[in-house]
Coordinates of C-alpha atoms and ligand atoms in Angstrom, one line a residue:
M88 CA -16.3 -88.5 74.9
A89 CA -12.9 -87.4 74.8
S90 CA -11.1 -88.2 77.9
Y91 CA -9.7 -84.7 79.2
F92 CA -8.7 -83.4 82.4
I93 CA -11.5 -80.8 82.6
N94 CA -14.4 -80.1 84.9
R95 CA -17.2 -78.8 82.4
P96 CA -16.6 -78.7 78.3
N97 CA -18.1 -75.2 78.8
D98 CA -15.8 -73.9 81.1
F99 CA -12.6 -75.3 79.2
V100 CA -11.6 -72.0 77.9
L101 CA -12.4 -69.6 80.8
E102 CA -10.7 -72.1 83.2
S103 CA -7.7 -72.4 81.1
I104 CA -7.4 -68.7 80.7
E105 CA -7.7 -68.3 84.7
G106 CA -4.7 -70.7 85.2
A107 CA -2.8 -69.0 82.4
V108 CA -3.0 -65.5 83.7
A109 CA -2.3 -66.7 87.2
S110 CA 1.0 -68.2 86.3
A111 CA 2.9 -65.0 85.3
P112 CA 2.8 -61.6 87.4
Y113 CA 2.6 -59.5 84.5
L114 CA -0.5 -60.7 83.0
R115 CA -4.1 -59.7 83.5
R116 CA -7.2 -60.7 81.8
L117 CA -10.3 -58.1 81.0
D118 CA -13.0 -58.6 83.3
G119 CA -15.5 -59.9 80.8
F120 CA -16.2 -63.5 80.7
P121 CA -17.7 -65.0 79.0
E122 CA -17.8 -63.1 76.0
V123 CA -14.7 -61.2 76.4
K124 CA -11.5 -63.3 76.6
V125 CA -8.7 -61.0 76.4
I126 CA -5.3 -61.7 78.0
F127 CA -2.9 -58.6 78.3
D128 CA 0.2 -57.4 79.5
G129 CA -0.7 -55.3 82.4
E130 CA 3.0 -54.0 82.6
A131 CA 3.3 -52.9 78.8
D132 CA 5.3 -50.0 78.1
K133 CA 2.6 -47.6 76.9
S134 CA 5.2 -45.6 74.6
K135 CA 5.5 -48.4 72.4
V136 CA 3.3 -49.8 69.3
A137 CA 1.0 -52.4 70.8
V138 CA 0.8 -55.9 68.8
I139 CA -2.3 -58.2 69.4
S140 CA -3.2 -61.4 67.8
G141 CA -5.7 -63.8 68.8
G142 CA -8.3 -66.6 67.3
G143 CA -10.4 -69.5 68.6
S144 CA -9.0 -71.3 71.5
G145 CA -7.6 -75.0 71.1
H146 CA -4.4 -73.6 69.9
E147 CA -2.5 -73.4 73.1
P148 CA 0.0 -72.0 74.2
A149 CA -1.4 -69.7 71.2
H150 CA -2.3 -67.0 72.0
G151 CA -1.9 -66.3 75.5
G152 CA 1.4 -67.8 75.8
Y153 CA 2.9 -65.0 73.8
V154 CA 1.8 -62.3 75.7
G155 CA 4.7 -60.5 77.3
R156 CA 7.5 -57.9 76.7
G157 CA 9.0 -58.3 73.5
M158 CA 6.0 -60.2 71.7
L159 CA 2.2 -59.6 72.2
T160 CA 0.9 -57.1 74.5
A161 CA -2.9 -58.7 74.2
A162 CA -4.0 -62.2 73.0
V163 CA -8.1 -62.1 72.3
A164 CA -9.4 -66.1 72.5
G165 CA -12.7 -67.1 71.0
D166 CA -14.1 -70.5 72.2
V167 CA -12.6 -73.6 70.9
F168 CA -11.9 -73.2 67.3
A169 CA -14.6 -70.1 66.8
S170 CA -13.3 -66.8 66.3
P171 CA -13.7 -64.1 69.1
P172 CA -16.6 -61.8 68.6
T173 CA -15.8 -58.3 67.6
E174 CA -16.4 -56.7 70.6
A175 CA -13.7 -58.8 72.2
V176 CA -11.2 -57.8 69.8
L177 CA -12.2 -54.1 70.3
A178 CA -12.0 -54.4 73.9
A179 CA -8.6 -55.8 73.4
I180 CA -7.7 -52.9 71.3
R181 CA -8.9 -49.8 73.5
T182 CA -7.3 -51.8 76.4
V183 CA -3.8 -52.0 75.0
T184 CA -3.5 -49.1 72.4
N185 CA -2.0 -45.8 73.0
K186 CA -0.6 -42.7 70.5
A187 CA 2.1 -45.1 69.1
G188 CA -0.8 -47.2 67.7
V189 CA -1.5 -51.2 67.2
L190 CA -0.4 -53.7 64.9
V191 CA -3.1 -56.6 64.8
I192 CA -1.9 -60.2 63.5
I193 CA -4.3 -62.6 62.5
K194 CA -3.9 -66.1 60.8
N195 CA -5.9 -66.5 57.8
Y196 CA -9.4 -67.6 58.3
T197 CA -12.6 -66.1 57.5
G198 CA -14.1 -66.0 60.9
D199 CA -10.8 -63.9 62.3
R200 CA -10.6 -61.9 58.9
L201 CA -14.1 -60.6 59.4
N202 CA -14.1 -60.0 63.1
F203 CA -10.7 -58.6 63.6
G204 CA -11.0 -56.7 60.6
L205 CA -14.5 -55.3 61.7
A206 CA -12.7 -54.2 65.0
V207 CA -9.7 -52.6 63.6
E208 CA -12.0 -50.4 61.3
Q209 CA -14.1 -49.7 64.2
A210 CA -10.8 -48.9 66.1
K211 CA -9.9 -46.8 63.5
S212 CA -13.1 -44.9 63.4
E213 CA -12.8 -44.2 67.3
G214 CA -9.3 -42.5 66.4
Y215 CA -6.6 -45.3 67.0
K216 CA -3.8 -45.9 64.6
A217 CA -4.7 -49.5 63.9
K218 CA -3.2 -52.0 61.0
M219 CA -4.0 -55.4 60.3
L220 CA -1.9 -58.4 59.1
V221 CA -3.3 -61.7 57.9
V222 CA -1.0 -64.1 58.0
G223 CA -1.0 -67.4 55.5
D224 CA 1.8 -69.8 55.9
D225 CA 0.4 -73.3 54.9
C226 CA 2.0 -74.7 51.9
A227 CA -0.4 -77.9 51.8
L228 CA -3.1 -76.6 49.4
P229 CA -2.7 -74.8 46.1
Y230 CA -3.0 -71.4 46.4
S231 CA -6.3 -69.6 46.0
H232 CA -6.9 -66.2 45.1
L233 CA -10.1 -65.5 46.8
V234 CA -9.4 -67.2 50.3
G235 CA -5.4 -67.5 50.4
R236 CA -3.1 -69.6 52.2
R237 CA -4.4 -70.7 55.6
G238 CA -2.3 -69.3 58.8
I239 CA -0.5 -72.1 61.0
A240 CA 2.1 -72.2 63.4
G241 CA 4.6 -69.9 61.4
T242 CA 2.5 -67.1 62.6
V243 CA 4.5 -67.4 66.2
F244 CA 7.5 -66.1 64.2
V245 CA 5.6 -63.0 63.2
H246 CA 4.2 -62.5 66.5
K247 CA 8.2 -62.4 67.8
V248 CA 9.5 -60.1 65.0
A249 CA 6.9 -57.7 65.3
G250 CA 7.1 -58.1 69.0
A251 CA 10.6 -57.3 69.2
S252 CA 10.1 -54.2 66.5
A253 CA 7.7 -52.9 69.0
A254 CA 9.6 -53.3 72.0
A255 CA 12.9 -51.8 70.1
G256 CA 10.7 -48.7 69.7
D257 CA 10.1 -48.8 65.9
D258 CA 7.0 -47.1 64.7
L259 CA 4.1 -48.6 63.5
A260 CA 5.0 -48.7 59.8
T261 CA 8.1 -50.3 60.4
V262 CA 6.8 -52.8 63.0
L263 CA 4.1 -53.7 59.9
R264 CA 7.0 -54.0 57.5
K265 CA 9.2 -56.2 59.4
A266 CA 6.1 -58.5 60.3
R267 CA 4.9 -58.7 56.8
G268 CA 8.4 -59.5 55.4
T269 CA 8.2 -62.3 58.0
A270 CA 5.0 -63.6 57.2
Q271 CA 6.0 -63.4 53.1
S272 CA 9.3 -65.5 53.7
M273 CA 8.0 -68.8 55.3
G274 CA 6.1 -71.8 54.6
S275 CA 4.8 -74.5 57.0
M276 CA 2.9 -77.4 56.7
G277 CA 1.8 -80.2 59.1
V278 CA 1.1 -84.0 59.4
A279 CA -0.8 -86.0 61.8
T280 CA -1.8 -89.7 62.8
S281 CA -4.9 -88.5 64.7
V282 CA -7.6 -86.2 64.4
C283 CA -8.2 -83.8 67.5
T284 CA -11.7 -84.1 69.1
A285 CA -13.0 -81.1 71.2
P286 CA -13.8 -81.0 74.8
G287 CA -17.3 -82.6 75.1
S288 CA -17.4 -84.3 72.0
T289 CA -17.0 -88.1 70.9
P290 CA -14.4 -89.2 68.7
A291 CA -15.3 -90.3 65.5
D292 CA -15.7 -94.2 65.1
P293 CA -14.1 -95.3 63.3
P294 CA -11.7 -92.6 63.3
R295 CA -10.8 -90.4 60.2
I296 CA -7.1 -91.5 60.3
G297 CA -7.2 -95.4 61.1
R298 CA -4.4 -96.9 62.9
G299 CA -1.1 -97.0 60.9
E300 CA -2.0 -94.1 58.5
M301 CA -1.4 -90.4 58.4
E302 CA -2.8 -87.1 57.0
L303 CA -0.3 -84.7 55.2
G304 CA -1.1 -81.0 55.1
L305 CA -3.7 -80.5 58.0
G306 CA -5.1 -77.3 59.3
I307 CA -5.4 -76.5 62.9
H308 CA -8.9 -77.2 63.5
G309 CA -9.3 -80.9 62.6
E310 CA -10.4 -80.2 58.8
P311 CA -9.0 -82.9 56.9
G312 CA -5.6 -83.1 55.2
A313 CA -4.5 -82.6 51.5
S314 CA -3.8 -86.4 51.4
K315 CA -4.0 -89.5 53.2
G316 CA -1.7 -92.6 53.3
P317 CA 0.2 -95.2 55.4
L318 CA 2.1 -93.7 58.0
K319 CA 5.9 -93.5 57.0
P320 CA 9.2 -93.3 58.8
V321 CA 10.0 -89.5 59.8
D322 CA 12.7 -89.2 57.5
E323 CA 10.3 -89.7 54.6
I324 CA 7.5 -87.7 55.9
V325 CA 9.9 -84.8 56.5
A326 CA 11.1 -85.0 53.1
L327 CA 7.4 -85.0 51.6
V328 CA 6.9 -81.9 53.9
L329 CA 10.2 -80.1 53.0
H330 CA 9.8 -80.7 49.4
R331 CA 6.3 -79.1 49.6
I332 CA 7.4 -76.2 51.4
M333 CA 10.6 -75.7 49.3
S334 CA 9.5 -76.4 46.2
S335 CA 10.6 -74.0 43.3
E336 CA 7.4 -75.0 41.3
T337 CA 4.8 -73.5 43.5
D338 CA 7.1 -70.8 44.8
Y339 CA 5.7 -70.6 48.3
L340 CA 9.0 -69.7 49.5
S341 CA 11.5 -67.4 47.7
I342 CA 14.8 -69.0 48.5
Q343 CA 18.0 -69.4 47.2
Q344 CA 21.0 -71.9 47.9
G345 CA 23.5 -70.9 50.8
A346 CA 20.4 -68.9 52.4
K347 CA 19.8 -68.6 56.1
V348 CA 16.8 -70.0 57.6
A349 CA 14.9 -70.7 60.9
L350 CA 13.5 -73.9 61.5
L351 CA 10.4 -74.4 63.6
V352 CA 9.3 -78.0 64.5
N353 CA 5.9 -77.7 66.3
S354 CA 3.7 -80.1 68.2
L355 CA 0.1 -80.0 67.2
G356 CA -0.7 -81.5 70.6
S357 CA -0.1 -84.8 71.9
V358 CA 3.3 -85.6 69.9
M359 CA 6.4 -86.5 72.4
P360 CA 9.2 -84.3 72.8
A361 CA 11.5 -87.1 71.4
E362 CA 9.2 -87.6 68.6
L363 CA 9.9 -83.7 67.7
H364 CA 13.5 -84.1 68.3
I365 CA 13.7 -86.6 65.7
A366 CA 11.8 -84.7 63.3
A367 CA 14.2 -81.8 63.7
N368 CA 17.1 -84.0 63.5
A369 CA 15.9 -85.2 60.0
A370 CA 14.7 -81.7 58.9
I371 CA 18.0 -79.9 59.7
S372 CA 20.1 -82.8 57.8
M373 CA 17.8 -82.3 55.0
L374 CA 17.8 -78.6 54.7
Q375 CA 21.5 -78.5 54.8
D376 CA 22.5 -81.6 52.6
T377 CA 19.4 -81.5 50.0
F378 CA 18.4 -77.9 49.8
K379 CA 22.0 -76.2 50.8
V380 CA 20.7 -73.7 52.9
E381 CA 22.1 -72.6 56.3
V382 CA 19.8 -74.0 59.4
A383 CA 20.9 -71.0 61.4
R384 CA 18.0 -71.2 64.3
V385 CA 15.9 -74.1 65.3
Y386 CA 12.9 -74.0 67.7
V387 CA 11.4 -77.4 68.9
G388 CA 8.4 -77.6 71.0
T389 CA 4.8 -76.7 71.4
F390 CA 3.9 -73.6 69.8
M391 CA 0.7 -73.8 68.4
T392 CA -1.7 -76.9 68.8
S393 CA -4.6 -78.3 67.4
L394 CA -5.9 -79.5 70.9
D395 CA -5.0 -83.3 71.4
M396 CA -4.1 -83.8 67.6
A397 CA -1.0 -86.4 67.3
G398 CA 0.8 -84.5 64.6
F399 CA 3.5 -81.8 64.0
S400 CA 4.1 -79.2 61.6
L401 CA 7.2 -77.7 60.1
T402 CA 7.9 -74.2 59.5
V403 CA 10.9 -72.8 57.4
L404 CA 11.7 -69.0 57.8
V405 CA 14.1 -67.3 55.5
L406 CA 16.2 -65.1 57.5
D407 CA 18.0 -61.7 57.2
D408 CA 20.0 -59.9 60.0
E409 CA 17.0 -57.9 61.0
R410 CA 14.8 -61.2 61.5
V411 CA 17.8 -63.1 63.2
A412 CA 18.2 -60.0 65.6
A413 CA 14.4 -60.0 66.5
L414 CA 14.1 -63.8 66.9
D415 CA 17.0 -63.5 69.4
A416 CA 15.8 -60.4 71.1
D417 CA 14.6 -60.9 74.7
T418 CA 11.1 -61.9 75.6
Q419 CA 8.7 -62.4 78.6
A420 CA 6.3 -64.3 77.0
S421 CA 6.3 -67.8 78.4
A422 CA 5.8 -70.0 75.4
W423 CA 8.9 -68.6 73.5
P424 CA 12.0 -70.7 74.3
R425 CA 14.3 -69.3 76.6
C426 CA 17.3 -70.8 74.7
L427 CA 18.4 -68.9 71.7
G428 CA 17.7 -71.9 69.1
A429 CA 21.2 -71.2 67.3
H430 CA 22.4 -74.1 65.5
V431 CA 26.2 -74.5 66.0
P432 CA 28.7 -77.7 65.7
N433 CA 27.5 -79.6 68.8
K434 CA 29.5 -82.7 69.1
A435 CA 32.3 -83.2 72.0
P436 CA 34.4 -86.3 72.3
V437 CA 33.6 -88.8 75.2
P438 CA 36.3 -88.2 77.9
M439 CA 38.9 -91.1 78.0
P440 CA 39.6 -92.6 81.5
S441 CA 42.8 -90.5 82.8
G442 CA 45.5 -91.8 84.8
Q443 CA 46.0 -95.5 86.0
T444 CA 43.0 -97.6 85.6
D445 CA 42.2 -101.5 85.1
E446 CA 40.9 -100.8 81.4
G447 CA 43.6 -103.1 80.0
H448 CA 43.4 -104.2 76.5
M449 CA 41.6 -107.4 75.8
S450 CA 41.6 -109.6 72.7
M451 CA 40.6 -112.6 71.2
P452 CA 42.9 -115.7 71.3
E453 CA 44.2 -116.8 68.2
Q454 CA 43.4 -120.3 68.9
L455 CA 40.6 -121.4 71.3
S456 CA 41.5 -124.1 74.0
T457 CA 39.1 -126.8 75.1
F458 CA 37.6 -124.6 77.6
G459 CA 37.8 -121.5 75.2
A460 CA 35.6 -123.5 72.8
R461 CA 33.1 -124.6 75.8
M462 CA 32.7 -120.9 76.9
K463 CA 32.2 -119.7 73.4
T464 CA 29.4 -122.3 72.9
A465 CA 27.9 -121.5 76.3
L466 CA 28.0 -117.6 75.5
S467 CA 26.3 -118.2 72.3
S468 CA 23.7 -120.3 73.7
I469 CA 22.8 -117.8 76.5
C470 CA 22.7 -115.0 73.8
E471 CA 20.2 -116.6 71.7
A472 CA 17.8 -117.8 74.5
V473 CA 18.2 -114.4 75.8
I474 CA 17.4 -112.9 72.7
Q475 CA 14.4 -115.4 72.0
A476 CA 13.0 -115.0 75.4
A477 CA 13.3 -111.0 75.6
P478 CA 9.6 -110.5 74.3
E479 CA 8.3 -113.0 76.6
L480 CA 10.1 -111.3 79.5
D481 CA 9.1 -107.9 78.3
A482 CA 5.5 -108.9 78.5
L483 CA 5.9 -110.2 82.2
D484 CA 7.6 -107.0 83.0
A485 CA 4.9 -104.9 81.5
K486 CA 2.6 -106.5 84.2
V487 CA 4.6 -105.9 87.0
G488 CA 7.1 -103.2 86.0
D489 CA 8.1 -101.0 83.2
G490 CA 7.9 -103.6 80.4
D491 CA 11.5 -103.5 79.2
C492 CA 13.2 -106.3 81.2
G493 CA 13.7 -108.6 78.2
S494 CA 14.8 -105.6 76.0
T495 CA 17.4 -104.7 78.4
L496 CA 18.8 -108.0 78.4
R497 CA 18.7 -108.5 74.8
R498 CA 20.6 -105.6 74.5
G499 CA 23.2 -107.1 76.8
A500 CA 23.1 -110.3 74.7
A501 CA 23.3 -108.7 71.3
A502 CA 26.8 -106.7 72.9
I503 CA 27.9 -110.0 74.1
K504 CA 27.6 -111.6 70.5
A505 CA 29.5 -108.7 69.2
D506 CA 32.2 -108.9 71.6
M507 CA 32.7 -112.6 71.5
T508 CA 34.2 -112.4 67.9
R509 CA 36.0 -109.3 68.5
C510 CA 37.6 -108.9 72.2
L511 CA 36.9 -111.4 74.6
P512 CA 39.9 -113.6 75.6
L513 CA 37.6 -116.8 75.6
N514 CA 40.6 -119.1 76.8
D515 CA 40.7 -117.1 80.4
A516 CA 37.6 -117.6 82.4
A517 CA 38.4 -114.8 84.8
G518 CA 39.4 -112.2 81.9
T519 CA 36.4 -113.4 80.3
L520 CA 34.0 -112.6 83.0
K521 CA 35.9 -109.4 83.3
G522 CA 35.3 -108.9 79.7
L523 CA 31.7 -109.5 79.9
A524 CA 31.3 -106.9 82.9
R525 CA 32.8 -104.2 80.9
T526 CA 30.8 -105.3 77.7
L527 CA 27.3 -105.4 79.7
R528 CA 27.9 -101.6 80.6
V529 CA 26.1 -100.6 77.6
M530 CA 22.9 -102.7 78.9
G531 CA 21.7 -100.1 81.1
G532 CA 18.6 -100.5 83.5
T533 CA 18.7 -102.3 86.9
S534 CA 19.4 -105.8 85.9
G535 CA 22.1 -104.4 83.5
V536 CA 24.2 -103.0 86.3
L537 CA 23.5 -105.8 88.8
Y538 CA 24.9 -108.4 86.1
V539 CA 27.9 -106.2 85.7
I540 CA 28.5 -105.9 89.4
S541 CA 28.4 -109.6 89.7
L542 CA 30.3 -110.4 87.0
T543 CA 32.9 -108.2 88.1
A544 CA 32.9 -109.6 91.6
A545 CA 33.2 -113.3 90.0
A546 CA 36.0 -112.3 87.9
G547 CA 38.0 -111.2 90.9
A548 CA 37.3 -114.7 92.6
L549 CA 38.3 -116.7 89.8
H550 CA 41.3 -114.4 89.3
D551 CA 42.4 -115.3 92.7
S552 CA 41.8 -119.0 92.3
S553 CA 44.4 -121.0 90.3
A554 CA 44.0 -122.3 86.8
T555 CA 41.7 -119.8 85.3
S556 CA 43.4 -120.2 81.7
G557 CA 44.4 -123.7 81.8
N558 CA 43.3 -126.0 79.0
E559 CA 40.0 -126.9 80.8
G560 CA 39.6 -124.1 82.7
P561 CA 38.4 -123.7 86.4
S562 CA 37.1 -126.4 88.3
E563 CA 33.4 -126.8 89.5
Q564 CA 34.7 -125.8 93.1
A565 CA 36.3 -122.6 91.7
W566 CA 32.9 -121.5 89.6
A567 CA 30.9 -122.4 92.6
D568 CA 33.0 -119.8 94.8
A569 CA 32.9 -117.3 92.2
F570 CA 29.3 -118.0 91.9
A571 CA 29.0 -117.0 95.9
Q572 CA 31.2 -114.0 95.5
A573 CA 29.2 -112.6 92.5
L574 CA 25.9 -113.2 94.8
L575 CA 27.6 -111.4 97.8
A576 CA 28.3 -108.4 95.8
L577 CA 24.8 -108.3 94.1
Q578 CA 23.3 -108.4 97.9
K579 CA 25.6 -105.7 99.0
Y580 CA 24.9 -103.3 96.3
S581 CA 21.1 -104.2 95.6
R582 CA 20.4 -104.4 98.9
A583 CA 17.6 -107.2 98.0
Q584 CA 17.4 -110.2 100.1
K585 CA 15.6 -113.6 99.4
G586 CA 12.1 -113.2 99.2
D587 CA 12.0 -109.8 97.7
R588 CA 10.8 -111.0 94.5
T589 CA 13.8 -110.1 92.3
M590 CA 16.6 -112.1 90.1
L591 CA 18.0 -113.2 93.9
D592 CA 15.1 -115.6 94.4
A593 CA 16.1 -117.6 91.5
L594 CA 20.1 -116.9 91.9
I595 CA 20.4 -117.8 95.5
P596 CA 18.8 -121.2 95.3
A597 CA 20.6 -121.8 92.3
Q598 CA 23.8 -120.9 93.8
Q599 CA 23.1 -122.9 96.8
A600 CA 22.4 -126.1 94.7
F601 CA 25.3 -125.6 92.8
S602 CA 27.6 -125.1 95.3
D603 CA 26.4 -128.3 97.0
A604 CA 26.6 -130.5 94.3
A605 CA 30.0 -129.0 93.1
H606 CA 31.5 -129.1 96.7
S607 CA 30.3 -132.9 97.1
G608 CA 32.0 -134.1 93.8
E609 CA 28.7 -134.6 91.4
G610 CA 30.6 -133.0 88.5
G611 CA 29.6 -129.9 86.4
K612 CA 26.6 -131.2 84.7
K613 CA 25.1 -132.4 87.7
A614 CA 25.8 -129.1 89.5
L615 CA 24.2 -127.0 86.5
E616 CA 21.2 -129.6 86.5
Q617 CA 20.7 -128.7 90.5
A618 CA 21.0 -125.2 90.0
C619 CA 18.3 -124.8 87.2
K620 CA 15.9 -127.0 88.9
A621 CA 16.0 -124.6 91.9
A622 CA 16.3 -121.4 89.7
E623 CA 12.8 -122.7 88.2
E624 CA 11.3 -123.5 91.8
G625 CA 12.6 -119.8 93.3
A626 CA 11.3 -118.1 90.3
A627 CA 8.1 -119.7 90.4
A628 CA 7.9 -118.8 94.3
T629 CA 8.0 -115.1 93.3
K630 CA 4.3 -115.4 91.8
A631 CA 3.3 -115.5 95.6
M632 CA 5.5 -113.0 96.8
D633 CA 5.1 -109.4 97.5
A634 CA 7.8 -107.1 96.2
N635 CA 10.3 -105.1 98.1
A636 CA 12.8 -104.1 95.8
G637 CA 12.5 -102.5 92.2
R638 CA 9.8 -101.1 90.1
S639 CA 7.5 -103.9 91.3
S640 CA 7.5 -102.6 95.1
Y641 CA 5.1 -99.9 93.8
V642 CA 3.0 -102.3 92.2
P643 CA -0.4 -103.2 94.0
E644 CA -0.1 -106.8 95.5
E645 CA -3.3 -108.0 93.6
V646 CA -1.4 -107.2 90.1
L647 CA 1.6 -109.2 91.1
R648 CA -0.4 -112.3 92.1
D649 CA 0.6 -115.0 89.8
V650 CA 2.9 -113.4 87.8
P651 CA 6.9 -114.6 88.4
D652 CA 9.5 -112.0 88.8
P653 CA 10.9 -111.2 85.3
G654 CA 14.7 -111.0 86.6
A655 CA 14.2 -114.1 88.2
Q656 CA 12.5 -115.9 85.1
A657 CA 15.3 -114.3 82.9
V658 CA 18.0 -116.3 85.4
C659 CA 16.5 -119.5 84.5
V660 CA 16.5 -118.8 81.0
W661 CA 20.4 -118.2 80.8
L662 CA 21.0 -121.3 83.3
K663 CA 19.2 -123.5 81.3
A664 CA 20.9 -122.3 78.1
I665 CA 24.3 -123.0 79.5
L666 CA 23.4 -126.4 80.9
S667 CA 22.1 -127.3 77.4
T668 CA 25.7 -126.8 76.1
V669 CA 27.4 -128.8 78.8
Q670 CA 28.1 -132.8 78.1
Ligands
LIG844 N1 17.0 -104.0 94.2 C1 17.0 -105.2 93.4 N2 17.8 -106.0 93.5 C2 17.9 -107.2 92.7 N3 17.3 -107.2 91.8 C3 16.6 -106.3 91.2 C4 16.2 -104.9 92.2 N4 15.4 -104.3 91.5 C5 14.9 -105.1 90.5 N5 15.7 -106.2 90.1 C6 15.4 -107.0 89.4 O1 15.6 -106.4 88.1 C7 14.5 -107.0 87.2 C8 14.1 -105.7 86.5 O2 15.3 -105.6 85.2 P1 15.1 -104.3 84.7 O3 16.3 -103.9 84.2 O4 13.8 -104.1 83.7 O5 15.0 -103.1 85.8 P2 14.0 -101.9 86.1 O6 13.8 -101.9 87.4 O7 12.9 -102.2 84.9 O8 14.9 -100.6 85.7 P3 15.0 -99.9 84.4 O9 13.6 -99.2 83.8 O10 16.0 -99.0 84.6 O11 15.1 -101.0 83.3 C9 13.6 -107.1 88.1 O12 12.6 -108.0 87.6 C10 14.3 -108.0 89.3 O13 14.7 -109.4 89.5

């Protein structure tokens, strides 16, 4: 069965309507469950034309989310993907229709055409002034004169324009004219990587859309799409969809270069906001650069879904001044975005540091000293080792944290590789550490900032010691002192101690071993060997530790058991990489 947060499949629609109505003070529902499922605006202005929409459930926030001043006066819900019965539609019409009349907007599906159509005819015979508008905006399928185009997400634009017109006091004929003009000036198409599953049903096995596949041109009821193929990058998908919508051959959308359009990027259920924004970005560029139209309004979000379908649809609406005003008009409806959707130049320069800072200019030396060459070799070795170890570190972090420790470090390594040939003053030890701290600011994450803090402190310590930029570089003792200062800063800011299951459990014993060997005159290589050994023992010991810091502290003890801390493991990686370069 589909894994949904529900009680019983049969109560899916009713309980969700109850919750929706409870979330806005002006919303009411007709007391007719289970046959009559109608949400209406209990505070609607009775002098205005009423606007009603509806259809099967499973498309939330459509249609109840659009009820409110400035959009729909009522929404009639059927069961999941099933048209509501005529009686329910009629009940809605009788509830909200006054002298000014009612416009009933539906999407083009047989069941809706019949049930809503019959209700409108019945209402007329009861003396109501009623009109019906059928919306068909889907550009995926060739036009059929018998059934017409399917209605999908663009219908929300029609709700908005009709609702704004009614709220402005237009008569029924005018509301219908504006709504019909909108319906005839838009095209939509969807794409998905999964099919939706009705509550209480079992997903098909194998699924209709397999891993790495996509379907183009789906409806909003899980019906198969117009074509299926391998999943492509979103730029290519958007290009396919827009070419279909804007095609001059099919003439779905009558549009000229230079026209103003609104773009709607709609989640079909379970697509992340970030994915929708990537699609929006691609669609805006393509509409402007390829189709030479002005994207004047952009709406990105969840407007009309198909239960949990992992897909999105694009709608392009040709704008005129009347439509822009209607889209911009105020509405109470909870599912219409609060921001205007206006698309304007939107980049601002990153502010530069003001006044006195220590952000001095750094540059590569023209010629490397002995020390500079060793520094370059060591840094290259660290970068390669970290990049190679990143997947393994991510895998460890996935068990005990959020799975990005290796990726975070790899980002740092890539930045160092770039700066090594650009601006690191490699002959100067303190300058290089300071430069590395600056470079690693791009890393982000907890470990990123901790390395920046440590390197800054170490650079300060080396700067204070002599011979930071001599041909041979600092002595082992000076490095040992810098290492100690780095750890003090790290502990001060991270608040972690030895035994808390962090990178410190590798760093503290490593620093101790390095310092002991360096101060007893055993030489740099020996000191590094001792440091590596101590770090590895320290990292291994974290397998048995409870976590008191970082994300692991929220993970149950039994999950942590036998998994080393990824940050501590990473310390071993870069320490060994340095050792491998020391003669
Ligand atoms: N308070 C802390 N003190 C010292 N080290 C820490 C602390 N918190 C986390 N760490 C180290 O950081 C490592 C994880 O690094 P990572 O950059 O992935 O951090 P994160 O907590 O997942 O943060 P983000 O999600 O922001 O990246 C841990 O394995 C641990 O060694």
